[in-house]
mmCIF file of C-alpha atoms and ligand atoms in Angstrom:
data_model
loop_
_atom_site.group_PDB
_atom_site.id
_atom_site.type_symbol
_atom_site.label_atom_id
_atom_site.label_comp_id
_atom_site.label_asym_id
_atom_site.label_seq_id
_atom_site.Cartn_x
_atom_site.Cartn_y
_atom_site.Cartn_z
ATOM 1 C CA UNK Z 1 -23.823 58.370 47.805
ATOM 2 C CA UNK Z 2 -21.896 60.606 45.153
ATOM 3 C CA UNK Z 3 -18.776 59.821 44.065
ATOM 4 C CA UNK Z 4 -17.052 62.316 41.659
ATOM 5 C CA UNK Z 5 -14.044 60.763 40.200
ATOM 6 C CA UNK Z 6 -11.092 62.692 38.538
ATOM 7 C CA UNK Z 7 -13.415 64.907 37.103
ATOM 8 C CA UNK Z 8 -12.041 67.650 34.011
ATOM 9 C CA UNK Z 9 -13.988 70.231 31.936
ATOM 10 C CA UNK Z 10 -12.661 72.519 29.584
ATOM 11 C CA UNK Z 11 -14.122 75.975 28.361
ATOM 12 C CA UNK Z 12 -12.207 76.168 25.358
ATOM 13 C CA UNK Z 13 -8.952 76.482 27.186
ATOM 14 C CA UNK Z 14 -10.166 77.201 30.794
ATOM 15 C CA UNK Z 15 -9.895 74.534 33.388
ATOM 16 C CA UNK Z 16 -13.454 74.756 34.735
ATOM 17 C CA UNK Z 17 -12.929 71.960 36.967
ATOM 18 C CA UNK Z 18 -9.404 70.286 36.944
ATOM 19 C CA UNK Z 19 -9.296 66.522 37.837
ATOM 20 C CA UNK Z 20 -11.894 66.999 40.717
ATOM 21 C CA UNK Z 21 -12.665 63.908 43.326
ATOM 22 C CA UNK Z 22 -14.349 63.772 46.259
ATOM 23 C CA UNK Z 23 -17.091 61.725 47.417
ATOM 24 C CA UNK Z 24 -19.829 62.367 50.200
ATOM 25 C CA UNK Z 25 -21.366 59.663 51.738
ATOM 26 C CA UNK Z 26 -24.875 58.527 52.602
ATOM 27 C CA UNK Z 27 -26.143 60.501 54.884
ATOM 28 C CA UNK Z 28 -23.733 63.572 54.907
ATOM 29 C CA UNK Z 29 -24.062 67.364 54.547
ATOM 30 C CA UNK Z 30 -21.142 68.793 52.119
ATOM 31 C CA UNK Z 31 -20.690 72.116 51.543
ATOM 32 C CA UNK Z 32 -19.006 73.279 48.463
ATOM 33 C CA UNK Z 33 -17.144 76.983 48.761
ATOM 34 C CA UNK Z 34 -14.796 78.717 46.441
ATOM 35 C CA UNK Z 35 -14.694 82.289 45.456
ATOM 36 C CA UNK Z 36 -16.469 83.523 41.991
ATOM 37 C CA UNK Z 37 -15.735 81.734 39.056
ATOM 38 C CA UNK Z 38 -13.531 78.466 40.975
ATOM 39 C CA UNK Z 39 -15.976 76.111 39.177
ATOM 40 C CA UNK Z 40 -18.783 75.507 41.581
ATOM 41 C CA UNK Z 41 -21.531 75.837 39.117
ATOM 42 C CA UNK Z 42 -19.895 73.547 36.289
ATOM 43 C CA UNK Z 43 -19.178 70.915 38.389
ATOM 44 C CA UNK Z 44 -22.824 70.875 39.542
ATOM 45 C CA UNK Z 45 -23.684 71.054 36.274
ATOM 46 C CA UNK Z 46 -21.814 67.884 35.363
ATOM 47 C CA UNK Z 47 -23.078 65.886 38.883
ATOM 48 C CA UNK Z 48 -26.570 66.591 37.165
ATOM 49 C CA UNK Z 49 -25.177 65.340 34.149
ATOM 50 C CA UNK Z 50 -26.071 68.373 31.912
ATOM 51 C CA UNK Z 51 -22.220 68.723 30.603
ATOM 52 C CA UNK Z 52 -19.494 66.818 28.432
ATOM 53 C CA UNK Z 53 -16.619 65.899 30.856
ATOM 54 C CA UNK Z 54 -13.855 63.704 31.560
ATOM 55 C CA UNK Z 55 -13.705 61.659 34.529
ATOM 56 C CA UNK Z 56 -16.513 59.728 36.168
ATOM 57 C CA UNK Z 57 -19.576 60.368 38.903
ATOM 58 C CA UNK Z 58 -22.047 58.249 40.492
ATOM 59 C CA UNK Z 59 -25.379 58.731 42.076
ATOM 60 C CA UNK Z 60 -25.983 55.884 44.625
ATOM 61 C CA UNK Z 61 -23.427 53.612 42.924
ATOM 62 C CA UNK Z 62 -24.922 54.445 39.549
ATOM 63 C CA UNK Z 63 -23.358 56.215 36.622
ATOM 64 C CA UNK Z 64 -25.300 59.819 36.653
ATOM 65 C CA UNK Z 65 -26.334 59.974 33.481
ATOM 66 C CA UNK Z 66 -28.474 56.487 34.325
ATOM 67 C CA UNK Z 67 -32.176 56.879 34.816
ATOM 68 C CA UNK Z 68 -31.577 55.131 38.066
ATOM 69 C CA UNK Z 69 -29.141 57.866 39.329
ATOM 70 C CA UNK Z 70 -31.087 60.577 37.632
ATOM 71 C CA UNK Z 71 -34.236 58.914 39.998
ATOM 72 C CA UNK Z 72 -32.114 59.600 43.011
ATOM 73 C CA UNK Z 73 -30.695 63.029 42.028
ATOM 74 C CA UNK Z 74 -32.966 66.629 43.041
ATOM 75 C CA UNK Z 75 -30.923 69.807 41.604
ATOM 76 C CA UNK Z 76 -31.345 73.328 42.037
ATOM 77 C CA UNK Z 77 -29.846 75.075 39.690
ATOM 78 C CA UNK Z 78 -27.944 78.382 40.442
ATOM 79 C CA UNK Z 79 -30.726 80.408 37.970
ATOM 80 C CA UNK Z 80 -33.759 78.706 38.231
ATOM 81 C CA UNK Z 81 -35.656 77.801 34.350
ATOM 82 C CA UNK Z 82 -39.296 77.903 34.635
ATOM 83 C CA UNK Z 83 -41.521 76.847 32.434
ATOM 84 C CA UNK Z 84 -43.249 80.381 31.503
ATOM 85 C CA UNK Z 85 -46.247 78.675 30.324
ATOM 86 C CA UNK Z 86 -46.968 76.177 33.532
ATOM 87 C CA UNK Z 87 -48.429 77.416 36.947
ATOM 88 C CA UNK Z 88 -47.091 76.789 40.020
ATOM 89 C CA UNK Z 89 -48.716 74.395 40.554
ATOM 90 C CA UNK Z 90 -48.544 72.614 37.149
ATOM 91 C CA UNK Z 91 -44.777 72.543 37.581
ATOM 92 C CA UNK Z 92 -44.843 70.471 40.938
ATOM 93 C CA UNK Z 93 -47.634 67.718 38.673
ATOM 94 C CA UNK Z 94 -45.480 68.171 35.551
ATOM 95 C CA UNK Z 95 -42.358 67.008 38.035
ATOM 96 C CA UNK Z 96 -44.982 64.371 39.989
ATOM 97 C CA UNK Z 97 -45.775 62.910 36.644
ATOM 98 C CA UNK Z 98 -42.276 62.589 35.141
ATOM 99 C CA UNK Z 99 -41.085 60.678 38.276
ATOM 100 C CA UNK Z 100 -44.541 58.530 38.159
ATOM 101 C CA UNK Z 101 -45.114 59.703 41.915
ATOM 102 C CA UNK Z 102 -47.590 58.528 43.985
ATOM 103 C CA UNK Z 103 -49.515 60.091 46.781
ATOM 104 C CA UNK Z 104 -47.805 63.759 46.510
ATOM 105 C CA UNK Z 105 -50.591 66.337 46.961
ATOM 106 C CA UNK Z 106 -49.605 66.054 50.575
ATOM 107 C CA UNK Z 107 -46.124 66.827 50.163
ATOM 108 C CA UNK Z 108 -46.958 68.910 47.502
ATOM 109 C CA UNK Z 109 -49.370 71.546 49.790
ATOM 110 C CA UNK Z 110 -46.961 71.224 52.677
ATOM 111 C CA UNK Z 111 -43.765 72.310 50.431
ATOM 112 C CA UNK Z 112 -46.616 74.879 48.600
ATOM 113 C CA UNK Z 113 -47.102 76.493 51.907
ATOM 114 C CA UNK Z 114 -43.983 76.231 53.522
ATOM 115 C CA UNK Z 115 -42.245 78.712 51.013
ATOM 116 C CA UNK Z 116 -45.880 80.721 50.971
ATOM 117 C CA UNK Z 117 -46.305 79.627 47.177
ATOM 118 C CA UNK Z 118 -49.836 78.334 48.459
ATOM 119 C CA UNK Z 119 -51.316 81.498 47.027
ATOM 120 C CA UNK Z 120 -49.569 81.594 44.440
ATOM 121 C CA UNK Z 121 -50.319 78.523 42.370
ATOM 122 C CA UNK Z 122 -52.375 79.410 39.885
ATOM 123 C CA UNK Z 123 -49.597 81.995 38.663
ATOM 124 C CA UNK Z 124 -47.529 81.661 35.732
ATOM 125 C CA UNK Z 125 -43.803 80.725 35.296
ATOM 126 C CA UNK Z 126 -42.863 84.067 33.696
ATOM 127 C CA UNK Z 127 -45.314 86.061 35.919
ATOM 128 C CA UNK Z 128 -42.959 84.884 39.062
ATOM 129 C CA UNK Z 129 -40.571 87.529 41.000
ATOM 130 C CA UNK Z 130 -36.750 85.526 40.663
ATOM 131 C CA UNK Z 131 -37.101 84.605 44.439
ATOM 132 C CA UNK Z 132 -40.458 83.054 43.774
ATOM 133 C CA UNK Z 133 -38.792 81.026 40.886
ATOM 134 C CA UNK Z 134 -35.918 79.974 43.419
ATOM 135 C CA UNK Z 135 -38.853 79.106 45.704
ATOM 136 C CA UNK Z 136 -40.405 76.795 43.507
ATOM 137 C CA UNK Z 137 -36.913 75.286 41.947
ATOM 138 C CA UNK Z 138 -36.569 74.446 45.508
ATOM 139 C CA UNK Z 139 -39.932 73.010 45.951
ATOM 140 C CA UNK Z 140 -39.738 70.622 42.579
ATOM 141 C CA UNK Z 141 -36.428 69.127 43.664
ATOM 142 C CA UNK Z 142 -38.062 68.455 47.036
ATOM 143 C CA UNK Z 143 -41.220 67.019 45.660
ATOM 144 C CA UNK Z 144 -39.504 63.720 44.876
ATOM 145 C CA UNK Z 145 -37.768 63.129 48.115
ATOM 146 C CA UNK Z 146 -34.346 62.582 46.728
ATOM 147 C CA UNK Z 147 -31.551 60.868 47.968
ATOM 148 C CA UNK Z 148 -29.089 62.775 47.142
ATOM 149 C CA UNK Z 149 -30.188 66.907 46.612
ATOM 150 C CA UNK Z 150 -27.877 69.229 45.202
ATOM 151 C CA UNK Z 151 -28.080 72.805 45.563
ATOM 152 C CA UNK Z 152 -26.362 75.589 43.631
ATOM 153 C CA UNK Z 153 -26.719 78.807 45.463
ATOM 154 C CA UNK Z 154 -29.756 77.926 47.030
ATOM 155 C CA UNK Z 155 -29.890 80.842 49.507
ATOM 156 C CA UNK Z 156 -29.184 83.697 47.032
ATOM 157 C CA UNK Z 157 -32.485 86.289 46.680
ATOM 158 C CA UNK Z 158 -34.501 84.652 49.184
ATOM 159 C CA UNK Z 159 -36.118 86.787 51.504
ATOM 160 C CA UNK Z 160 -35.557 86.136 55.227
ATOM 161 C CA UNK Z 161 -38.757 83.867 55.807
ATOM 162 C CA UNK Z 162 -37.637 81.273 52.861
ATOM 163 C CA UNK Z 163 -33.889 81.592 54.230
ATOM 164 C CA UNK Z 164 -35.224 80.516 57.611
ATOM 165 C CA UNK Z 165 -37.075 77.568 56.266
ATOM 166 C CA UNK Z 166 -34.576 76.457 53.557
ATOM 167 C CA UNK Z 167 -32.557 76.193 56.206
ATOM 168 C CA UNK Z 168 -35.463 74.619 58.471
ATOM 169 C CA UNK Z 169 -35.548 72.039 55.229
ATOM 170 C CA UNK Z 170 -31.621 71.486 55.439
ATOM 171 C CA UNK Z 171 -31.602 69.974 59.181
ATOM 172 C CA UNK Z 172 -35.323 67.683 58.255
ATOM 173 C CA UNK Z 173 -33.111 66.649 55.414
ATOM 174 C CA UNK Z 174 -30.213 65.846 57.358
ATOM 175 C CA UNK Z 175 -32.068 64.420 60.140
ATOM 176 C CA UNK Z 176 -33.850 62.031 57.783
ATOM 177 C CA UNK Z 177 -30.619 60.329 56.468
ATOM 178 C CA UNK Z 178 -30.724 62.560 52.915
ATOM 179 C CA UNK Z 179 -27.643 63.107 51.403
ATOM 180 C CA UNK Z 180 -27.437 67.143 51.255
ATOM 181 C CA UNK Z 181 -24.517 69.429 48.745
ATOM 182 C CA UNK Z 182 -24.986 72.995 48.918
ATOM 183 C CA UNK Z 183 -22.988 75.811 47.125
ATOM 184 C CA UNK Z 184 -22.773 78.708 49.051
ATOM 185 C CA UNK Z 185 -20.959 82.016 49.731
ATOM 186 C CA UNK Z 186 -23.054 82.685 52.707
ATOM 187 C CA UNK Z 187 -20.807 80.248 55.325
ATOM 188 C CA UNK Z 188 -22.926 81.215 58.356
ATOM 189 C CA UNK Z 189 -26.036 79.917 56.789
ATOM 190 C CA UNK Z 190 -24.540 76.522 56.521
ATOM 191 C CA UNK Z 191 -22.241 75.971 59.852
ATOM 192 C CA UNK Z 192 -24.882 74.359 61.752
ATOM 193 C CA UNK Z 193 -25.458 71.295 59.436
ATOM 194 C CA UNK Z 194 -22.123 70.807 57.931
ATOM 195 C CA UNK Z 195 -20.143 67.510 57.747
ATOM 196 C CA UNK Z 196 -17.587 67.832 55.028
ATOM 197 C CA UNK Z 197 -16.607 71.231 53.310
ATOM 198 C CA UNK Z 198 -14.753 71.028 49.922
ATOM 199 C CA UNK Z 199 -12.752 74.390 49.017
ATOM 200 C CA UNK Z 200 -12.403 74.944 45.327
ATOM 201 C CA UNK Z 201 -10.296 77.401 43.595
ATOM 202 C CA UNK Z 202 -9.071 78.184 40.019
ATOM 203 C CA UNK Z 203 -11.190 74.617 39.493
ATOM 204 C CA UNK Z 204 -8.966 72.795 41.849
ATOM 205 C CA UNK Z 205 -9.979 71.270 44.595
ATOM 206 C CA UNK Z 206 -7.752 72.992 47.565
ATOM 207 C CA UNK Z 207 -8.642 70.561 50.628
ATOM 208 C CA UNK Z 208 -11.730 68.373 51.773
ATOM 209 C CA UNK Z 209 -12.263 69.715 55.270
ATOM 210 C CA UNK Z 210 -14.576 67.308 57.688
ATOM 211 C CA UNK Z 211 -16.420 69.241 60.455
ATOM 212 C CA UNK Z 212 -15.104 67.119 63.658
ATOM 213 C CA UNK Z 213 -11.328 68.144 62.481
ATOM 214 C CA UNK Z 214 -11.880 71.861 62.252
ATOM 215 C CA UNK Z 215 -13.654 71.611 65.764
ATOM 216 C CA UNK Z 216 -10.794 69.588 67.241
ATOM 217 C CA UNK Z 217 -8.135 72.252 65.643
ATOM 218 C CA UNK Z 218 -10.900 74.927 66.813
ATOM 219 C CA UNK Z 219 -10.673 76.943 63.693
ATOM 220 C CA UNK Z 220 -13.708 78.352 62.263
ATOM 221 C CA UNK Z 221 -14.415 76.909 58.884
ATOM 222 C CA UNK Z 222 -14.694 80.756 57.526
ATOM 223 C CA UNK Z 223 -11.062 81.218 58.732
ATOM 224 C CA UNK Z 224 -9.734 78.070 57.170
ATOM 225 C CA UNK Z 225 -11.274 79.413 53.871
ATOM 226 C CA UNK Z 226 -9.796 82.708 53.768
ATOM 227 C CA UNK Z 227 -6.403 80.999 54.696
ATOM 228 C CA UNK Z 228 -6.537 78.306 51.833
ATOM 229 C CA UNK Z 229 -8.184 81.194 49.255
ATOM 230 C CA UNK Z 230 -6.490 84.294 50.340
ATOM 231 C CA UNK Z 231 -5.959 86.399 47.455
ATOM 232 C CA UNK Z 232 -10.398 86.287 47.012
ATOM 233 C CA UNK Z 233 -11.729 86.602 43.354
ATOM 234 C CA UNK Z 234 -9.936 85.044 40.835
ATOM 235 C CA UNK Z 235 -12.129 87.620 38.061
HETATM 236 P P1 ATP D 301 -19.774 81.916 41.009
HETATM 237 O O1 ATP D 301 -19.467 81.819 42.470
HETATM 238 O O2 ATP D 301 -19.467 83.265 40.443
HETATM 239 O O3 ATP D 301 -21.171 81.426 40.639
HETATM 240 P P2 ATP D 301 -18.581 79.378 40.111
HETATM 241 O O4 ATP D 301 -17.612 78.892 41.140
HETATM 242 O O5 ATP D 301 -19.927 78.751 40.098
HETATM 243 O O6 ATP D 301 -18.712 80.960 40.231
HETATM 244 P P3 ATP D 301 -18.414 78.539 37.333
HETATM 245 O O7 ATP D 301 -19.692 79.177 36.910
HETATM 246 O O8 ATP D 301 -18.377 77.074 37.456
HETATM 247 O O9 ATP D 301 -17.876 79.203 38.704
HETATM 248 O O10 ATP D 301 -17.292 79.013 36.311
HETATM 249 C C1 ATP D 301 -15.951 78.498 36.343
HETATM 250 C C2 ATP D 301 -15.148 79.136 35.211
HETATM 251 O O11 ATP D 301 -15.674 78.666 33.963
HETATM 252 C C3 ATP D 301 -15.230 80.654 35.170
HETATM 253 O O12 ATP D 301 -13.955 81.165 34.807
HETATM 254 C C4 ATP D 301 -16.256 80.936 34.088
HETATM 255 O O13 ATP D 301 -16.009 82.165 33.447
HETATM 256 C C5 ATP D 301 -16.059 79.770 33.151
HETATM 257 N N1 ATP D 301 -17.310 79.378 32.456
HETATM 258 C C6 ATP D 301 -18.442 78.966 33.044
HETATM 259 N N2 ATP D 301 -19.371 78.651 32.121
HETATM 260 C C7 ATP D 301 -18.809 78.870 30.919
HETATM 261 C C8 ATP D 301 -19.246 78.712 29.561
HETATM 262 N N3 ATP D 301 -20.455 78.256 29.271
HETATM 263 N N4 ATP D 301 -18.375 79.037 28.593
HETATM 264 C C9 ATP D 301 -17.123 79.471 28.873
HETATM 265 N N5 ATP D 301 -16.632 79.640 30.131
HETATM 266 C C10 ATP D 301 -17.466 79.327 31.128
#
């Protein structure tokens, strides 16, 4: 399902990400860790096609910057970017009517209630508290039922009832055959669902870790990070 392919970007003369490649496949739950600044964000950035790189991804066997792959792609960003002038609910149409959905207000008032946005709808994009905004970056990259979702940070300033169904909305999605990658510091949040981990550090990729090996060496996937990353923040 997403296939990133020797995959380089430069900041000026940082290695962001330095000749990445992994792939997930259909179906999976990947979790990408690394400790501040080992490139998780840029190479999110790039899967959603919103950098310059070198190298290649694909969405679904499509290039990502196809409208095909882009179809099959939901991000969430690590800062959410409302539109201040759109309600709550305008986002979700705005998002409905750019993917030409059909049939949404359903799934639209269950994902509206489900992270208690259902009173909030007729609020404005810069009169939302930052975990409302994560709330409804959340909700729009739901709305279209993606194949693939990616989330940057997802859990970060959630309060405990949208951390309990985020994560609710991580096993449905799993359960349902999506294909799931989450960025996260917060391991425990995550160690029920995982299939494949992917370390990162200094924009290297340090080891693709698959759940059913760390079970069978019976090492915790938090201790196999802190043994491949010890030394912590690189900043
Ligand atoms: P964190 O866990 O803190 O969110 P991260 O793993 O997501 O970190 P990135 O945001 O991808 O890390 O940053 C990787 C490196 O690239 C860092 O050294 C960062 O300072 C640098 N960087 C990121 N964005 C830019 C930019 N726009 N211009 C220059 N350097 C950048």
């Amino acid at each position: 399902m997403l296939e990133v392919k020797d995959v380089s970007k430069k900041y000026g003369k940082l290695m962001a990400n330095n000749h990445l490649s992994f792939t997930l496949e259909d179906g999976m739950v990947g979790i990408l860790l690394g400790p501040n600044g080992a490139g998780k964000s840029t190479i999110f950035k790039s899967i959603a096609g919103l950098l310059r790189y070198e190298g290649e991804i694909t969405i679904a066997g499509y290039v990502n910057k196809t409208s095909e792959a882009r179809a099959a792609l939901g991000f969430v960003p690590e800062i959410p970017a409302m539109y201040p002038n759109l309600t709550v609910e305008e986002h979700l149409d705005f998002i409905a009517r750019a993917y030409r959905l059909k049939d949404y207000e359903e799934r639209k008032e269950a994902l509206l209630r489900r992270f208690e946005l259902d009173d909030k709808r007729r609020k404005f994009g810069d009169e939302l508290s930052k975990g409302m905004q994560q709330k409804l970056s959340i909700c729009c990259a739901l709305l279209t039922d993606p194949k693939l979702i990616i989330l940057d940070e997802p859990l970060v300033g959630l309060d405990p009832h949208a951390i309990k169904e985020l994560k609710k909305t991580f096993e449905e999605l799993k359960a349902q055959g999506t294909t799931v990658l989450i960025s996260t510091h917060m391991i425990e949040s995550v160690d029920m669902i995982w299939d494949k981990a992917f370390i990162l550090y200094r924009g290297e990729l340090l080891a693709t870790l698959t759940k059913s090996d760390l079970d069978r060496e019976g090492v915790s996937l938090e201790d196999k990070f802190f043994e491949l990353t010890e030394g912590g923040s690189e900043e």
